[in-house]
Amino acid sequence: MSCRDPTSPSPSASRGVSGPGRLVLMLGSLLTSLLLLHRLTDRCGTTTATAAAAAAATTVRAAGFGVRLHGFPAADTRPPRGAPPAVSLLPPPVDAAPSPRRVSPRLRPPGGGGAAARRKLPQALLVGVKKGGTRALLEFLRVHPDVRAVGAEPHFFDRNYQHGLEWYRDLMPKTLEGQITMEKTPSYFVTREAPARISAMSRDTKLIVVVRDPVTRAISDYTQTLSKKPDIPTFESLTFKNRTTGLIDTSWSAIQIGIYAKHLDNWLQYFPMGQILFVSGERLITDPAGELGRVQDFLGLKRIITDKHFYFNQTKGFPCLKKAEGSSKPHCLGKTKGRTHPNIDPEVVQRLRDFYRPFNMKFYQMTGHNFGWD
């Protein structure tokens, strides 16, 4: 049955009828039409809604979304038992590409790009000198986020060279791209084989030497030894081969280390002066930020370590860090630093100053810098 509008009268229903009869016929037809209209409206609405829902379900299934639209009944798409498997004429659905996962900036590894940290041979070395201030300089440098350094002294190029470079590399901390790997061993500066060995590792290695008044350095060296061996001879007796003649004993390491010009000659056989930075041990105490600025420039680092990182410790007599690496607390070097020096005979001190003066003058000429020790 078609869903024709039942309110329109049938053409054959009124033909041949006139007068009151026609009026009665028309009223009857009208009542019949109203009844049919009510039934057909329900039927046509249900049929249309069902067809629309089926069409929508078919469209959704064909698109491969597998969702149910609100307001429409879910169609049962299961085939009857025993029926052959249905063959779809539609192309297989294409999975939507997954949206990229956003990573919080806090979770990104330092250095960007997600590069993995790895161990590298050092690009810079603190090669000397003993009791010059190398430990203080290294602690200060470790505040910089782009510097990663070994805490203990590896002594690779003087005592452990036989272990090989891979052994040496394994001692290094892991670094990211753009970070500098460093280590310090002050005895390298006076080790004759060290320059050639370091050059064999890399001719581009940057070298840092912290130098200090050689007389003060020698007394500090002796003080450290005295703290470990209280029964050693006096400083005065060790200084001279024969005190009567005033001949200085240059074989004593405390004296020999301070002949900086002699050791530098050996280094310049393998490295140009431009790859060696000399840091003043005295200014490292009086102006740590200024010396650290020079070091950061030499290493190609941004000047991050400034005056705000230091305060002067009156008890120890040297600057300390307001915040050490990985800590929010002030940090000073240990009790082994800043020991009180024993009183040395002023005549012996003057004899040593006279001895070192020509070596100091040559060192000033070689480095192009007057350190003011005379």
Short mmCIF file of C-alpha atoms in Angstrom, two decimals:
data_model
loop_
_atom_site.label_atom_id
_atom_site.label_comp_id
_atom_site.label_asym_id
_atom_site.label_seq_id
_atom_site.Cartn_x
_atom_site.Cartn_y
_atom_site.Cartn_z
CA MET A 1 0.00 0.00 0.00
CA SER A 2 1.35 3.41 -0.95
CA CYS A 3 1.47 6.23 1.54
CA ARG A 4 -0.94 8.51 -0.44
CA ASP A 5 -2.62 11.43 1.31
CA PRO A 6 -6.01 9.92 2.38
CA THR A 7 -7.72 13.32 2.70
CA SER A 8 -8.18 13.66 -1.06
CA PRO A 9 -11.59 12.04 -2.11
CA SER A 10 -11.71 9.24 -4.63
CA PRO A 11 -12.98 10.48 -8.00
CA SER A 12 -15.34 7.53 -8.41
CA ALA A 13 -16.82 7.82 -4.93
CA SER A 14 -18.97 10.90 -5.62
CA ARG A 15 -19.93 10.24 -9.22
CA GLY A 16 -23.69 9.75 -9.79
CA VAL A 17 -24.77 10.90 -6.29
CA SER A 18 -26.65 14.20 -5.68
CA GLY A 19 -28.52 16.12 -3.01
CA PRO A 20 -28.65 14.91 0.62
CA GLY A 21 -27.25 11.55 -0.33
CA ARG A 22 -24.17 13.16 -1.67
CA LEU A 23 -23.69 15.04 1.63
CA VAL A 24 -24.01 11.83 3.65
CA LEU A 25 -21.56 10.08 1.32
CA MET A 26 -19.06 12.90 1.70
CA LEU A 27 -19.29 12.83 5.51
CA GLY A 28 -18.77 9.07 5.51
CA SER A 29 -15.80 9.37 3.25
CA LEU A 30 -14.34 12.06 5.48
CA LEU A 31 -14.59 9.89 8.62
CA THR A 32 -13.07 6.92 6.77
CA SER A 33 -10.23 9.11 5.49
CA LEU A 34 -9.42 10.37 9.01
CA LEU A 35 -9.21 6.80 10.32
CA LEU A 36 -6.96 5.69 7.45
CA LEU A 37 -4.81 8.81 7.88
CA HIS A 38 -4.13 7.95 11.52
CA ARG A 39 -3.13 4.35 10.70
CA LEU A 40 -1.03 5.21 7.68
CA THR A 41 0.86 7.97 9.53
CA ASP A 42 2.00 5.52 12.18
CA ARG A 43 2.99 2.94 9.58
CA CYS A 44 4.82 5.32 7.25
CA GLY A 45 6.70 6.99 10.15
CA THR A 46 7.88 3.64 11.51
CA THR A 47 8.92 2.44 8.06
CA THR A 48 10.82 5.66 7.31
CA ALA A 49 12.62 5.68 10.68
CA THR A 50 13.57 2.01 10.32
CA ALA A 51 14.90 2.57 6.82
CA ALA A 52 16.86 5.61 7.92
CA ALA A 53 18.41 3.74 10.85
CA ALA A 54 19.37 0.81 8.63
CA ALA A 55 20.90 3.13 6.07
CA ALA A 56 22.85 4.96 8.78
CA ALA A 57 24.08 1.70 10.29
CA THR A 58 25.18 0.48 6.86
CA THR A 59 27.05 3.72 6.20
CA VAL A 60 28.78 3.61 9.60
CA ARG A 61 29.74 -0.05 9.19
CA ALA A 62 31.07 0.58 5.69
CA ALA A 63 33.25 3.40 6.98
CA GLY A 64 34.78 1.02 9.49
CA PHE A 65 34.10 3.10 12.61
CA GLY A 66 32.12 0.45 14.53
CA VAL A 67 30.15 3.00 16.61
CA ARG A 68 26.47 3.33 17.44
CA LEU A 69 24.74 6.59 16.58
CA HIS A 70 22.67 8.18 19.31
CA GLY A 71 18.95 7.71 18.78
CA PHE A 72 19.21 4.76 16.43
CA PRO A 73 18.85 1.10 17.37
CA ALA A 74 21.87 -1.11 16.95
CA ALA A 75 21.46 -3.41 13.98
CA ASP A 76 22.19 -7.11 14.40
CA THR A 77 24.85 -7.77 11.78
CA ARG A 78 25.46 -11.40 12.70
CA PRO A 79 24.81 -13.80 9.78
CA PRO A 80 22.27 -16.60 10.35
CA ARG A 81 23.64 -19.97 11.40
CA GLY A 82 24.89 -22.06 8.50
CA ALA A 83 25.04 -19.12 6.13
CA PRO A 84 28.17 -18.84 3.94
CA PRO A 85 30.60 -16.12 4.95
CA ALA A 86 29.64 -12.75 3.58
CA VAL A 87 31.84 -11.23 0.93
CA SER A 88 32.15 -7.47 1.19
CA LEU A 89 32.34 -5.48 -2.01
CA LEU A 90 33.67 -2.46 -0.10
CA PRO A 91 37.43 -1.79 0.20
CA PRO A 92 38.94 -2.72 3.57
CA PRO A 93 38.82 0.12 6.11
CA VAL A 94 41.92 2.27 6.44
CA ASP A 95 43.12 2.75 10.00
CA ALA A 96 43.53 6.37 10.96
CA ALA A 97 47.16 7.36 11.66
CA PRO A 98 47.77 7.65 15.40
CA SER A 99 48.23 11.21 16.59
CA PRO A 100 51.77 11.96 17.81
CA ARG A 101 52.19 11.65 21.58
CA ARG A 102 53.07 14.94 23.19
CA VAL A 103 55.95 14.76 25.64
CA SER A 104 56.04 17.12 28.57
CA PRO A 105 59.10 19.43 28.45
CA ARG A 106 60.03 18.19 31.93
CA LEU A 107 60.44 14.66 30.58
CA ARG A 108 62.70 15.57 27.68
CA PRO A 109 66.37 14.62 28.21
CA PRO A 110 68.84 17.54 28.57
CA GLY A 111 70.44 18.70 25.39
CA GLY A 112 67.28 18.21 23.28
CA GLY A 113 66.69 15.77 20.46
CA GLY A 114 66.60 12.80 22.79
CA ALA A 115 70.27 12.01 22.17
CA ALA A 116 71.63 9.30 24.46
CA ALA A 117 74.46 10.15 26.84
CA ARG A 118 77.72 8.30 26.28
CA ARG A 119 81.25 8.19 27.63
CA LYS A 120 83.86 10.16 25.71
CA LEU A 121 87.56 10.78 26.02
CA PRO A 122 88.13 14.17 27.69
CA GLN A 123 88.31 17.25 25.50
CA ALA A 124 89.99 19.28 28.28
CA LEU A 125 92.49 18.37 30.99
CA LEU A 126 93.55 20.09 34.20
CA VAL A 127 97.19 19.04 34.02
CA GLY A 128 98.71 21.00 36.90
CA VAL A 129 100.11 22.07 39.16
CA LYS A 130 100.06 20.30 42.50
CA LYS A 131 99.02 22.61 45.37
CA GLY A 132 98.23 25.34 42.86
CA GLY A 133 94.43 25.32 43.25
CA THR A 134 93.39 22.61 40.80
CA ARG A 135 90.83 21.05 43.15
CA ALA A 136 89.14 24.41 43.76
CA LEU A 137 89.03 25.16 40.02
CA LEU A 138 87.51 21.78 39.19
CA GLU A 139 84.84 22.13 41.89
CA PHE A 140 83.97 25.58 40.61
CA LEU A 141 83.78 24.37 37.00
CA ARG A 142 81.46 21.50 37.87
CA VAL A 143 78.77 24.07 38.67
CA HIS A 144 78.52 24.69 34.92
CA PRO A 145 75.78 22.50 33.34
CA ASP A 146 77.92 21.81 30.26
CA VAL A 147 80.92 20.48 32.19
CA ARG A 148 81.13 16.85 33.33
CA ALA A 149 84.25 15.82 35.19
CA VAL A 150 85.75 12.84 36.98
CA GLY A 151 85.95 13.42 40.73
CA ALA A 152 89.04 11.35 41.51
CA GLU A 153 92.37 11.80 39.76
CA PRO A 154 92.74 9.03 37.10
CA HIS A 155 96.55 9.35 36.76
CA PHE A 156 96.21 7.75 33.34
CA PHE A 157 98.99 9.55 31.48
CA ASP A 158 101.56 9.06 34.24
CA ARG A 159 100.77 5.85 36.16
CA ASN A 160 98.07 3.87 34.31
CA TYR A 161 98.89 4.37 30.63
CA GLN A 162 99.41 0.66 30.11
CA HIS A 163 95.67 0.04 30.58
CA GLY A 164 94.82 1.70 27.26
CA LEU A 165 92.39 4.37 26.09
CA GLU A 166 89.27 2.20 26.42
CA TRP A 167 90.03 1.69 30.11
CA TYR A 168 90.50 5.45 30.40
CA ARG A 169 87.24 6.19 28.56
CA ASP A 170 85.30 3.92 30.91
CA LEU A 171 86.36 6.15 33.83
CA MET A 172 84.70 9.18 32.27
CA PRO A 173 81.17 10.33 33.14
CA LYS A 174 78.48 10.08 30.47
CA THR A 175 77.91 13.29 28.56
CA LEU A 176 75.40 14.63 26.05
CA GLU A 177 76.16 16.39 22.79
CA GLY A 178 77.58 19.83 23.55
CA GLN A 179 78.90 18.93 27.01
CA ILE A 180 82.62 18.87 27.83
CA THR A 181 84.30 15.91 29.51
CA MET A 182 87.16 16.83 31.86
CA GLU A 183 89.54 15.31 34.37
CA LYS A 184 92.33 16.66 36.57
CA THR A 185 95.65 15.10 37.50
CA PRO A 186 98.16 17.79 38.59
CA SER A 187 101.17 15.48 38.28
CA TYR A 188 100.77 15.43 34.46
CA PHE A 189 102.51 18.82 34.20
CA VAL A 190 105.80 17.44 35.54
CA THR A 191 105.58 14.01 33.87
CA ARG A 192 107.90 14.01 30.89
CA GLU A 193 105.89 11.44 28.88
CA ALA A 194 102.49 13.07 29.47
CA PRO A 195 102.50 15.66 26.63
CA ALA A 196 103.31 13.07 23.95
CA ARG A 197 100.71 10.65 25.29
CA ILE A 198 97.97 13.27 25.47
CA SER A 199 98.85 14.46 21.96
CA ALA A 200 98.54 10.88 20.71
CA MET A 201 95.02 10.76 22.15
CA SER A 202 94.05 14.09 20.57
CA ARG A 203 96.07 17.06 19.37
CA ASP A 204 93.00 19.24 19.96
CA THR A 205 92.93 18.61 23.72
CA LYS A 206 92.69 21.84 25.69
CA LEU A 207 95.05 22.08 28.65
CA ILE A 208 94.62 24.11 31.85
CA VAL A 209 97.47 24.77 34.28
CA VAL A 210 96.87 26.48 37.63
CA VAL A 211 100.13 28.11 38.72
CA ARG A 212 101.02 29.71 42.03
CA ASP A 213 104.02 31.49 43.53
CA PRO A 214 106.54 28.62 43.48
CA VAL A 215 107.86 29.43 46.98
CA THR A 216 104.38 29.42 48.54
CA ARG A 217 103.53 26.33 46.50
CA ALA A 218 106.61 24.48 47.82
CA ILE A 219 105.73 25.30 51.44
CA SER A 220 102.14 24.14 50.87
CA ASP A 221 103.43 20.91 49.31
CA TYR A 222 105.64 20.29 52.34
CA THR A 223 102.73 21.04 54.71
CA GLN A 224 100.60 18.39 53.04
CA THR A 225 103.38 15.79 53.32
CA LEU A 226 103.99 16.76 56.95
CA SER A 227 100.32 16.08 57.78
CA LYS A 228 100.76 12.52 56.55
CA LYS A 229 104.34 11.92 57.77
CA PRO A 230 104.99 13.98 60.93
CA ASP A 231 108.51 12.58 61.31
CA ILE A 232 109.95 13.97 58.03
CA PRO A 233 112.92 16.39 58.18
CA THR A 234 112.37 20.14 58.38
CA PHE A 235 111.56 22.20 55.30
CA GLU A 236 114.88 24.02 55.64
CA SER A 237 116.95 20.84 55.65
CA LEU A 238 115.13 19.44 52.60
CA THR A 239 115.51 22.66 50.62
CA PHE A 240 119.31 22.58 50.42
CA LYS A 241 121.78 20.00 49.32
CA ASN A 242 124.23 21.86 51.53
CA ARG A 243 122.88 24.76 53.55
CA THR A 244 126.35 26.12 54.14
CA THR A 245 126.93 26.63 50.42
CA GLY A 246 123.29 27.56 49.78
CA LEU A 247 122.93 25.07 46.93
CA ILE A 248 119.22 24.33 46.33
CA ASP A 249 118.23 20.68 45.99
CA THR A 250 116.30 20.66 42.73
CA SER A 251 115.77 16.90 42.97
CA TRP A 252 113.28 17.45 45.80
CA SER A 253 109.86 17.37 44.14
CA ALA A 254 108.54 20.29 46.20
CA ILE A 255 111.25 22.48 44.63
CA GLN A 256 111.34 20.87 41.19
CA ILE A 257 107.63 21.34 40.43
CA GLY A 258 107.94 25.13 40.73
CA ILE A 259 110.42 25.44 37.85
CA TYR A 260 107.47 26.08 35.53
CA ALA A 261 109.50 27.27 32.50
CA LYS A 262 111.38 23.98 32.32
CA HIS A 263 108.20 21.89 32.27
CA LEU A 264 106.45 24.20 29.82
CA ASP A 265 109.29 23.71 27.33
CA ASN A 266 108.39 20.04 27.18
CA TRP A 267 104.68 20.74 26.58
CA LEU A 268 105.36 23.20 23.78
CA GLN A 269 107.00 20.38 21.80
CA TYR A 270 103.52 18.89 21.33
CA PHE A 271 100.96 21.66 21.87
CA PRO A 272 100.81 25.29 20.71
CA MET A 273 100.55 27.97 23.39
CA GLY A 274 97.02 28.76 22.23
CA GLN A 275 95.82 25.39 23.56
CA ILE A 276 97.19 25.99 27.06
CA LEU A 277 95.51 28.29 29.59
CA PHE A 278 97.39 29.38 32.70
CA VAL A 279 95.21 30.25 35.67
CA SER A 280 96.57 32.31 38.55
CA GLY A 281 96.20 30.44 41.83
CA GLU A 282 96.36 33.76 43.69
CA ARG A 283 93.55 35.35 41.67
CA LEU A 284 91.52 32.19 42.01
CA ILE A 285 91.33 33.21 45.68
CA THR A 286 90.95 36.98 45.35
CA ASP A 287 88.77 37.00 42.20
CA PRO A 288 87.34 33.52 41.52
CA ALA A 289 84.62 34.79 39.18
CA GLY A 290 87.17 36.65 37.04
CA GLU A 291 89.40 33.61 36.63
CA LEU A 292 86.38 31.37 35.98
CA GLY A 293 85.29 33.78 33.27
CA ARG A 294 88.62 33.28 31.49
CA VAL A 295 88.34 29.51 31.83
CA GLN A 296 84.79 29.43 30.46
CA ASP A 297 85.87 31.54 27.48
CA PHE A 298 88.85 29.23 26.84
CA LEU A 299 86.59 26.16 26.86
CA GLY A 300 84.03 27.82 24.59
CA LEU A 301 81.35 27.82 27.30
CA LYS A 302 78.71 30.40 28.05
CA ARG A 303 79.65 32.50 31.09
CA ILE A 304 77.27 31.01 33.63
CA ILE A 305 79.57 30.91 36.70
CA THR A 306 79.71 34.47 38.07
CA ASP A 307 80.14 36.41 41.32
CA LYS A 308 76.75 35.23 42.54
CA HIS A 309 78.14 31.68 42.96
CA PHE A 310 80.83 32.57 45.53
CA TYR A 311 81.30 33.81 49.08
CA PHE A 312 84.55 34.25 50.99
CA ASN A 313 85.12 31.93 53.94
CA GLN A 314 87.08 33.88 56.55
CA THR A 315 88.01 30.76 58.52
CA LYS A 316 89.57 28.92 55.58
CA GLY A 317 90.85 32.01 53.86
CA PHE A 318 89.52 31.24 50.39
CA PRO A 319 86.25 31.44 48.45
CA CYS A 320 83.55 28.78 48.65
CA LEU A 321 80.54 27.96 46.52
CA LYS A 322 77.13 29.18 47.64
CA LYS A 323 75.63 26.13 45.93
CA ALA A 324 77.62 23.10 44.89
CA GLU A 325 76.78 20.82 41.96
CA GLY A 326 73.52 18.96 42.67
CA SER A 327 73.03 20.66 46.04
CA SER A 328 71.28 23.71 47.45
CA LYS A 329 73.74 24.08 50.33
CA PRO A 330 76.99 26.08 50.50
CA HIS A 331 80.12 24.06 49.79
CA CYS A 332 83.75 24.56 50.79
CA LEU A 333 86.69 22.32 50.06
CA GLY A 334 87.51 19.73 52.71
CA LYS A 335 89.60 20.10 55.83
CA THR A 336 92.72 19.06 53.91
CA LYS A 337 92.54 22.41 52.06
CA GLY A 338 93.61 25.64 53.69
CA ARG A 339 96.01 24.10 56.24
CA THR A 340 98.08 26.48 58.32
CA HIS A 341 101.65 26.58 57.03
CA PRO A 342 104.56 26.07 59.44
CA ASN A 343 106.86 29.00 60.14
CA ILE A 344 109.80 28.87 57.74
CA ASP A 345 113.11 30.61 58.31
CA PRO A 346 112.84 33.94 56.38
CA GLU A 347 116.42 33.50 55.11
CA VAL A 348 115.46 30.20 53.48
CA VAL A 349 112.39 31.83 51.92
CA GLN A 350 114.57 34.59 50.47
CA ARG A 351 117.09 32.09 49.12
CA LEU A 352 114.23 30.30 47.34
CA ARG A 353 112.92 33.54 45.86
CA ASP A 354 116.35 34.30 44.47
CA PHE A 355 116.55 30.79 43.05
CA TYR A 356 113.16 30.94 41.31
CA ARG A 357 113.47 34.51 39.97
CA PRO A 358 115.20 33.71 36.62
CA PHE A 359 112.85 30.79 35.99
CA ASN A 360 109.85 32.99 36.77
CA MET A 361 111.02 35.69 34.37
CA LYS A 362 111.40 33.15 31.58
CA PHE A 363 107.95 31.76 32.36
CA TYR A 364 106.46 35.26 32.13
CA GLN A 365 108.06 35.69 28.70
CA MET A 366 106.86 32.32 27.46
CA THR A 367 103.26 32.86 28.55
CA GLY A 368 103.13 36.59 27.87
CA HIS A 369 101.79 37.15 31.37
CA ASN A 370 103.40 38.55 34.53
CA PHE A 371 102.03 36.69 37.55
CA GLY A 372 103.67 39.10 40.03
CA TRP A 373 105.60 36.63 42.15
CA ASP A 374 108.74 38.80 42.42
#
